[in-house]
Amino acid sequence: MAKRIQFRTHGGPEVLEYVDYQPAAPGPQQVRVSNKAIGLNFIDTYYRSGLYAPPALPSGVGAEGAGIVEAVGSAVTRFKVGDRVAYGSGPLGAYSDVHVLPEANLVHLPDAISFETAAGVMLKGLTVQYLLRQTYELNGGETILFHAAAGGVGLLACQWAKALGVKLIGTVSSPAKAELAKAHGAWETIDYSHENVAQRVLELTDGKKVPVVYDGVGKDTWPASLDSVAPRGLLVSFGNASGAVDGVNLGILAAKGSLYVTRPTLATYANNAENLQRMADELFGMITSGKLKVDISQRYPLADAAKAQTELSARRTTGSTVLLP
């Protein structure tokens, strides 16, 4: 029997259970992966809490990991037993010793990148790839605002932006996190615990504001994000760490300067195996070139997943966190 984390009802971290289960045999187009490391992400807490609905209950948790192929379905062509692989887009159930996934959701993992690095970077790194390279393609010379710059996604964004020649202004919640973001390439930081974000953006940009704001925090930062976007600029709302944005009045977009807003997801960018592998290859290239360093700042045994989620939700983590089977 293998072990996994599951939940039978929605709620806080206390609903997570560490249980025995029998992994399924892979279907014709599926691959069974023996996980060596598993990624921890805010979206995991959204499914657990009920903000997002899982396909069924009881439900597995997690959508990111890395490991070795231990079985393949009869129609699988891209992978064989023994291949090193990584994934960042589910299906749910990554918090487990063994995970069965569609072939199209997996990428080949280069030998130069460890399982822990892959598990700590796939979802976050692919998110940064589509945000900076596709949703609003940065070419260098821009000044941008990126919320939660000391988080897992934020630290990667700081580095990637610097490599592109972009000035990233990052919001943080403490002097220590400001120092961390700057050490990873942020041009400037704003401590939202005591600074007015929109006012500081005005000051840092000589009154011009920024052409794009990347906001993965959601409800708490929405007003400041709107006030930081330059006329005809783009607000990219890609997460809900503080709760979902609701009650949006489209008239505000006109009043703030004919703004654009988008709510992208990884699934619509990595929408087939070829796009997913292409995005992953660019990410892996950034890592192997040394332009992107992945900080695995916390490691927990898989059995301690509830503790790990508690720390994540309380914003007591930095960089990436992995669970180890």
Short mmCIF file of C-alpha atoms in Angstrom, two decimals:
data_model
loop_
_atom_site.label_atom_id
_atom_site.label_comp_id
_atom_site.label_asym_id
_atom_site.label_seq_id
_atom_site.Cartn_x
_atom_site.Cartn_y
_atom_site.Cartn_z
CA MET A 1 0.00 0.00 0.00
CA ALA A 2 1.08 3.55 -0.70
CA LYS A 3 0.44 6.65 1.40
CA ARG A 4 -1.34 9.86 0.44
CA ILE A 5 -2.91 13.01 1.87
CA GLN A 6 -6.65 13.44 1.31
CA PHE A 7 -9.65 15.35 2.68
CA ARG A 8 -13.24 14.16 3.09
CA THR A 9 -14.75 17.56 3.86
CA HIS A 10 -13.74 21.16 3.31
CA GLY A 11 -12.14 23.18 6.09
CA GLY A 12 -8.81 24.15 7.58
CA PRO A 13 -5.57 22.14 7.56
CA GLU A 14 -7.04 19.86 10.23
CA VAL A 15 -9.23 18.13 7.60
CA LEU A 16 -6.15 16.67 5.87
CA GLU A 17 -5.69 12.94 6.48
CA TYR A 18 -2.58 10.79 5.93
CA VAL A 19 -3.96 7.45 4.74
CA ASP A 20 -3.11 4.18 3.01
CA TYR A 21 -4.37 3.79 -0.54
CA GLN A 22 -3.98 1.53 -3.55
CA PRO A 23 -2.60 3.41 -6.58
CA ALA A 24 -4.49 2.77 -9.80
CA ALA A 25 -2.96 1.13 -12.83
CA PRO A 26 -2.38 3.72 -15.58
CA GLY A 27 -4.98 3.94 -18.34
CA PRO A 28 -3.97 3.84 -22.03
CA GLN A 29 -2.75 7.46 -22.11
CA GLN A 30 -1.63 7.72 -18.48
CA VAL A 31 1.67 7.46 -16.65
CA ARG A 32 2.25 6.35 -13.06
CA VAL A 33 4.99 8.32 -11.32
CA SER A 34 6.85 7.40 -8.15
CA ASN A 35 7.12 10.82 -6.51
CA LYS A 36 10.51 11.85 -5.13
CA ALA A 37 9.41 15.38 -4.18
CA ILE A 38 6.08 17.25 -4.13
CA GLY A 39 5.42 20.97 -4.43
CA LEU A 40 3.34 23.00 -1.96
CA ASN A 41 1.23 25.84 -3.38
CA PHE A 42 -1.52 28.25 -2.32
CA ILE A 43 -3.91 26.67 -4.82
CA ASP A 44 -3.74 23.48 -2.72
CA THR A 45 -5.40 25.35 0.14
CA TYR A 46 -8.12 26.69 -2.20
CA TYR A 47 -9.29 23.14 -2.98
CA ARG A 48 -9.03 22.09 0.67
CA SER A 49 -11.05 25.10 1.88
CA GLY A 50 -13.71 24.81 -0.81
CA LEU A 51 -12.85 28.04 -2.66
CA TYR A 52 -12.26 25.75 -5.65
CA ALA A 53 -14.33 22.61 -6.04
CA PRO A 54 -12.49 19.28 -6.40
CA PRO A 55 -13.98 16.73 -8.81
CA ALA A 56 -15.23 14.58 -5.91
CA LEU A 57 -14.85 13.87 -2.20
CA PRO A 58 -12.78 12.39 -0.68
CA SER A 59 -10.17 14.19 -2.74
CA GLY A 60 -6.44 14.04 -3.11
CA VAL A 61 -4.40 17.23 -2.76
CA GLY A 62 -1.72 18.91 -4.82
CA ALA A 63 -0.86 19.21 -8.48
CA GLU A 64 2.95 19.49 -8.60
CA GLY A 65 5.74 17.01 -8.24
CA ALA A 66 8.71 15.21 -9.72
CA GLY A 67 9.82 11.62 -9.80
CA ILE A 68 10.47 8.54 -11.89
CA VAL A 69 8.09 6.80 -14.27
CA GLU A 70 7.22 3.38 -12.88
CA ALA A 71 4.46 2.33 -15.32
CA VAL A 72 2.97 3.56 -18.60
CA GLY A 73 -0.32 2.98 -20.39
CA SER A 74 -0.60 1.08 -23.64
CA ALA A 75 -0.91 4.23 -25.80
CA VAL A 76 1.84 6.29 -24.15
CA THR A 77 4.55 7.32 -26.62
CA ARG A 78 6.55 10.13 -24.99
CA PHE A 79 7.69 8.36 -21.81
CA LYS A 80 9.07 5.01 -20.71
CA VAL A 81 9.68 3.32 -17.37
CA GLY A 82 12.67 4.90 -15.64
CA ASP A 83 12.33 8.37 -17.19
CA ARG A 84 12.83 11.39 -14.93
CA VAL A 85 9.70 13.56 -15.14
CA ALA A 86 8.04 16.57 -13.54
CA TYR A 87 4.54 18.04 -13.55
CA GLY A 88 2.84 21.19 -12.34
CA SER A 89 -0.77 21.07 -13.46
CA GLY A 90 -2.37 18.07 -11.81
CA PRO A 91 -4.71 16.29 -11.68
CA LEU A 92 -5.20 16.55 -7.91
CA GLY A 93 -3.41 13.93 -5.88
CA ALA A 94 0.26 14.89 -5.97
CA TYR A 95 0.49 14.67 -2.16
CA SER A 96 1.18 10.95 -2.44
CA ASP A 97 3.90 8.34 -2.80
CA VAL A 98 2.63 7.49 -6.28
CA HIS A 99 0.58 9.57 -8.71
CA VAL A 100 -1.18 8.67 -11.96
CA LEU A 101 -1.35 11.46 -14.56
CA PRO A 102 -2.20 11.97 -18.22
CA GLU A 103 0.86 11.74 -20.44
CA ALA A 104 0.17 15.27 -21.71
CA ASN A 105 0.65 16.73 -18.20
CA LEU A 106 4.23 15.50 -17.82
CA VAL A 107 7.52 16.96 -19.03
CA HIS A 108 10.94 15.39 -19.37
CA LEU A 109 13.24 16.49 -16.54
CA PRO A 110 16.92 17.09 -17.41
CA ASP A 111 19.50 15.24 -15.34
CA ALA A 112 20.99 18.60 -14.31
CA ILE A 113 17.88 19.52 -12.29
CA SER A 114 17.10 17.70 -9.04
CA PHE A 115 13.70 16.31 -8.12
CA GLU A 116 13.38 18.80 -5.24
CA THR A 117 14.19 21.73 -7.51
CA ALA A 118 11.66 20.55 -10.09
CA ALA A 119 8.94 19.99 -7.50
CA GLY A 120 9.63 23.41 -6.02
CA VAL A 121 9.61 25.24 -9.33
CA MET A 122 7.24 23.67 -11.85
CA LEU A 123 3.99 25.43 -10.99
CA LYS A 124 5.61 28.64 -9.80
CA GLY A 125 8.16 28.75 -12.60
CA LEU A 126 5.68 28.00 -15.35
CA THR A 127 3.42 30.66 -13.84
CA VAL A 128 6.23 33.22 -14.05
CA GLN A 129 6.98 32.08 -17.60
CA TYR A 130 3.47 32.73 -18.87
CA LEU A 131 3.09 35.95 -16.83
CA LEU A 132 6.32 37.62 -17.96
CA ARG A 133 6.72 36.03 -21.38
CA GLN A 134 3.15 35.62 -22.62
CA THR A 135 0.38 37.41 -20.68
CA TYR A 136 2.35 40.65 -20.91
CA GLU A 137 5.54 40.02 -22.84
CA LEU A 138 8.34 41.95 -21.18
CA ASN A 139 11.16 42.99 -23.49
CA GLY A 140 13.41 44.93 -21.12
CA GLY A 141 13.34 48.50 -19.89
CA GLU A 142 9.88 48.31 -18.31
CA THR A 143 9.11 49.07 -14.67
CA ILE A 144 6.51 46.70 -13.22
CA LEU A 145 4.74 45.99 -9.91
CA PHE A 146 4.71 42.45 -8.56
CA HIS A 147 2.87 41.65 -5.33
CA ALA A 148 4.22 39.22 -2.70
CA ALA A 149 7.72 39.50 -4.12
CA ALA A 150 9.27 37.35 -1.38
CA GLY A 151 6.97 34.38 -1.97
CA GLY A 152 7.72 31.37 -4.12
CA VAL A 153 6.41 32.91 -7.34
CA GLY A 154 7.68 36.36 -6.42
CA LEU A 155 11.31 35.37 -5.89
CA LEU A 156 11.36 33.67 -9.28
CA ALA A 157 9.75 36.73 -10.87
CA CYS A 158 12.37 39.01 -9.30
CA GLN A 159 15.17 36.99 -10.87
CA TRP A 160 13.51 36.51 -14.26
CA ALA A 161 12.62 40.20 -14.51
CA LYS A 162 16.20 41.23 -13.71
CA ALA A 163 17.52 38.81 -16.34
CA LEU A 164 15.22 40.49 -18.88
CA GLY A 165 16.40 43.97 -17.92
CA VAL A 166 13.12 44.87 -16.21
CA LYS A 167 12.82 46.98 -13.04
CA LEU A 168 10.56 45.03 -10.67
CA ILE A 169 8.93 46.84 -7.76
CA GLY A 170 7.92 44.16 -5.27
CA THR A 171 5.47 44.42 -2.38
CA VAL A 172 6.50 42.71 0.88
CA SER A 173 5.31 42.51 4.48
CA SER A 174 8.53 43.00 6.44
CA PRO A 175 12.08 44.39 6.23
CA ALA A 176 13.44 40.83 6.10
CA LYS A 177 11.27 39.99 3.09
CA ALA A 178 12.27 43.26 1.43
CA GLU A 179 15.91 42.30 1.81
CA LEU A 180 15.18 38.85 0.41
CA ALA A 181 13.36 40.22 -2.65
CA LYS A 182 16.17 42.67 -3.39
CA ALA A 183 18.75 39.91 -3.02
CA HIS A 184 16.87 38.06 -5.76
CA GLY A 185 16.77 40.97 -8.17
CA ALA A 186 13.94 43.30 -7.19
CA TRP A 187 14.73 46.88 -8.17
CA GLU A 188 12.75 48.36 -5.27
CA THR A 189 10.34 47.08 -2.62
CA ILE A 190 7.28 48.48 -0.87
CA ASP A 191 6.39 47.27 2.62
CA TYR A 192 2.60 47.30 2.56
CA SER A 193 2.47 46.90 6.35
CA HIS A 194 3.24 50.59 6.73
CA GLU A 195 3.64 52.10 3.24
CA ASN A 196 0.94 53.23 0.79
CA VAL A 197 1.56 51.01 -2.22
CA ALA A 198 -0.03 53.20 -4.90
CA GLN A 199 1.63 56.35 -3.56
CA ARG A 200 5.05 54.69 -3.53
CA VAL A 201 4.54 53.45 -7.09
CA LEU A 202 3.82 57.02 -8.15
CA GLU A 203 6.99 58.21 -6.44
CA LEU A 204 9.16 55.45 -7.88
CA THR A 205 7.90 56.02 -11.43
CA ASP A 206 7.93 59.83 -11.37
CA GLY A 207 4.14 59.86 -11.55
CA LYS A 208 3.88 57.58 -14.58
CA LYS A 209 2.66 54.42 -12.76
CA VAL A 210 3.44 51.03 -14.35
CA PRO A 211 2.28 49.41 -17.60
CA VAL A 212 1.50 46.11 -15.86
CA VAL A 213 0.74 44.93 -12.31
CA TYR A 214 1.00 41.24 -11.44
CA ASP A 215 -1.30 40.49 -8.51
CA GLY A 216 -1.44 37.04 -6.97
CA VAL A 217 -2.74 38.26 -3.62
CA GLY A 218 -6.28 39.16 -4.68
CA LYS A 219 -8.82 40.88 -2.47
CA ASP A 220 -6.45 42.81 -0.18
CA THR A 221 -4.31 44.30 -2.95
CA TRP A 222 -6.96 44.87 -5.63
CA PRO A 223 -7.55 48.60 -4.92
CA ALA A 224 -3.82 49.40 -4.77
CA SER A 225 -3.25 47.43 -7.95
CA LEU A 226 -5.88 49.43 -9.82
CA ASP A 227 -4.32 52.68 -8.60
CA SER A 228 -0.84 51.61 -9.73
CA VAL A 229 -1.60 50.80 -13.39
CA ALA A 230 -0.84 53.49 -15.97
CA PRO A 231 -3.64 54.52 -18.35
CA ARG A 232 -4.40 51.74 -20.84
CA GLY A 233 -2.21 49.43 -18.78
CA LEU A 234 -2.88 45.84 -17.71
CA LEU A 235 -3.73 44.40 -14.30
CA VAL A 236 -2.94 40.68 -14.24
CA SER A 237 -4.89 39.03 -11.40
CA PHE A 238 -3.48 35.50 -11.15
CA GLY A 239 -4.17 34.41 -7.56
CA ASN A 240 -6.29 34.73 -4.43
CA ALA A 241 -3.89 34.45 -1.50
CA SER A 242 -5.97 36.93 0.55
CA GLY A 243 -9.34 35.86 -0.88
CA ALA A 244 -11.11 36.15 -4.20
CA VAL A 245 -11.73 39.53 -5.83
CA ASP A 246 -15.47 40.10 -6.08
CA GLY A 247 -17.93 42.91 -6.74
CA VAL A 248 -15.85 44.29 -9.60
CA ASN A 249 -17.35 47.41 -11.15
CA LEU A 250 -16.25 47.67 -14.77
CA GLY A 251 -16.76 51.41 -14.62
CA ILE A 252 -13.70 51.63 -12.37
CA LEU A 253 -11.55 50.53 -15.31
CA ALA A 254 -12.75 53.56 -17.26
CA ALA A 255 -12.31 55.92 -14.33
CA LYS A 256 -8.76 54.72 -13.68
CA GLY A 257 -7.66 55.26 -17.29
CA SER A 258 -9.18 52.71 -19.71
CA LEU A 259 -7.46 49.84 -17.93
CA TYR A 260 -7.34 46.21 -18.99
CA VAL A 261 -7.75 43.31 -16.57
CA THR A 262 -7.08 39.62 -17.17
CA ARG A 263 -7.45 36.53 -14.98
CA PRO A 264 -5.09 33.98 -16.58
CA THR A 265 -4.44 30.38 -15.61
CA LEU A 266 -1.60 28.02 -16.39
CA ALA A 267 -3.99 25.54 -18.01
CA THR A 268 -4.91 27.91 -20.82
CA TYR A 269 -1.25 28.65 -21.65
CA ALA A 270 0.12 25.12 -21.22
CA ASN A 271 -2.90 23.79 -23.10
CA ASN A 272 -1.17 20.89 -24.86
CA ALA A 273 1.91 18.72 -24.42
CA GLU A 274 4.00 20.70 -26.90
CA ASN A 275 3.30 24.09 -25.28
CA LEU A 276 3.90 22.66 -21.82
CA GLN A 277 7.27 21.15 -22.77
CA ARG A 278 8.30 24.36 -24.57
CA MET A 279 7.49 26.47 -21.50
CA ALA A 280 9.27 23.98 -19.23
CA ASP A 281 12.34 23.94 -21.47
CA GLU A 282 12.61 27.74 -21.23
CA LEU A 283 12.25 27.49 -17.45
CA PHE A 284 14.85 24.73 -17.17
CA GLY A 285 17.18 26.71 -19.41
CA MET A 286 16.92 29.71 -17.07
CA ILE A 287 17.85 27.44 -14.16
CA THR A 288 20.75 25.62 -15.80
CA SER A 289 22.17 28.93 -17.10
CA GLY A 290 22.28 30.25 -13.54
CA LYS A 291 19.88 33.11 -14.23
CA LEU A 292 17.24 31.53 -12.01
CA LYS A 293 17.98 30.06 -8.59
CA VAL A 294 15.28 28.00 -6.92
CA ASP A 295 15.24 28.41 -3.14
CA ILE A 296 13.87 25.33 -1.40
CA SER A 297 13.50 27.07 1.94
CA GLN A 298 11.25 24.53 3.70
CA ARG A 299 11.07 20.74 3.58
CA TYR A 300 8.42 18.66 5.34
CA PRO A 301 7.68 14.93 5.45
CA LEU A 302 4.54 14.17 3.43
CA ALA A 303 2.81 13.18 6.68
CA ASP A 304 3.22 16.80 7.90
CA ALA A 305 1.34 18.36 4.99
CA ALA A 306 -1.19 20.03 7.34
CA LYS A 307 1.63 21.80 9.20
CA ALA A 308 3.17 22.89 5.91
CA GLN A 309 -0.13 24.36 4.69
CA THR A 310 -0.62 26.16 8.02
CA GLU A 311 2.77 27.84 7.69
CA LEU A 312 2.11 28.76 4.04
CA SER A 313 -1.29 30.33 4.77
CA ALA A 314 0.18 32.32 7.67
CA ARG A 315 2.83 33.70 5.28
CA ARG A 316 5.61 32.33 7.44
CA THR A 317 7.36 30.72 4.48
CA THR A 318 9.72 32.11 1.87
CA GLY A 319 10.75 30.72 -1.47
CA SER A 320 9.51 27.22 -2.24
CA THR A 321 8.35 24.42 0.04
CA VAL A 322 8.49 20.73 -0.81
CA LEU A 323 6.96 17.65 0.76
CA LEU A 324 9.05 14.48 0.80
CA PRO A 325 7.40 11.03 0.59
#
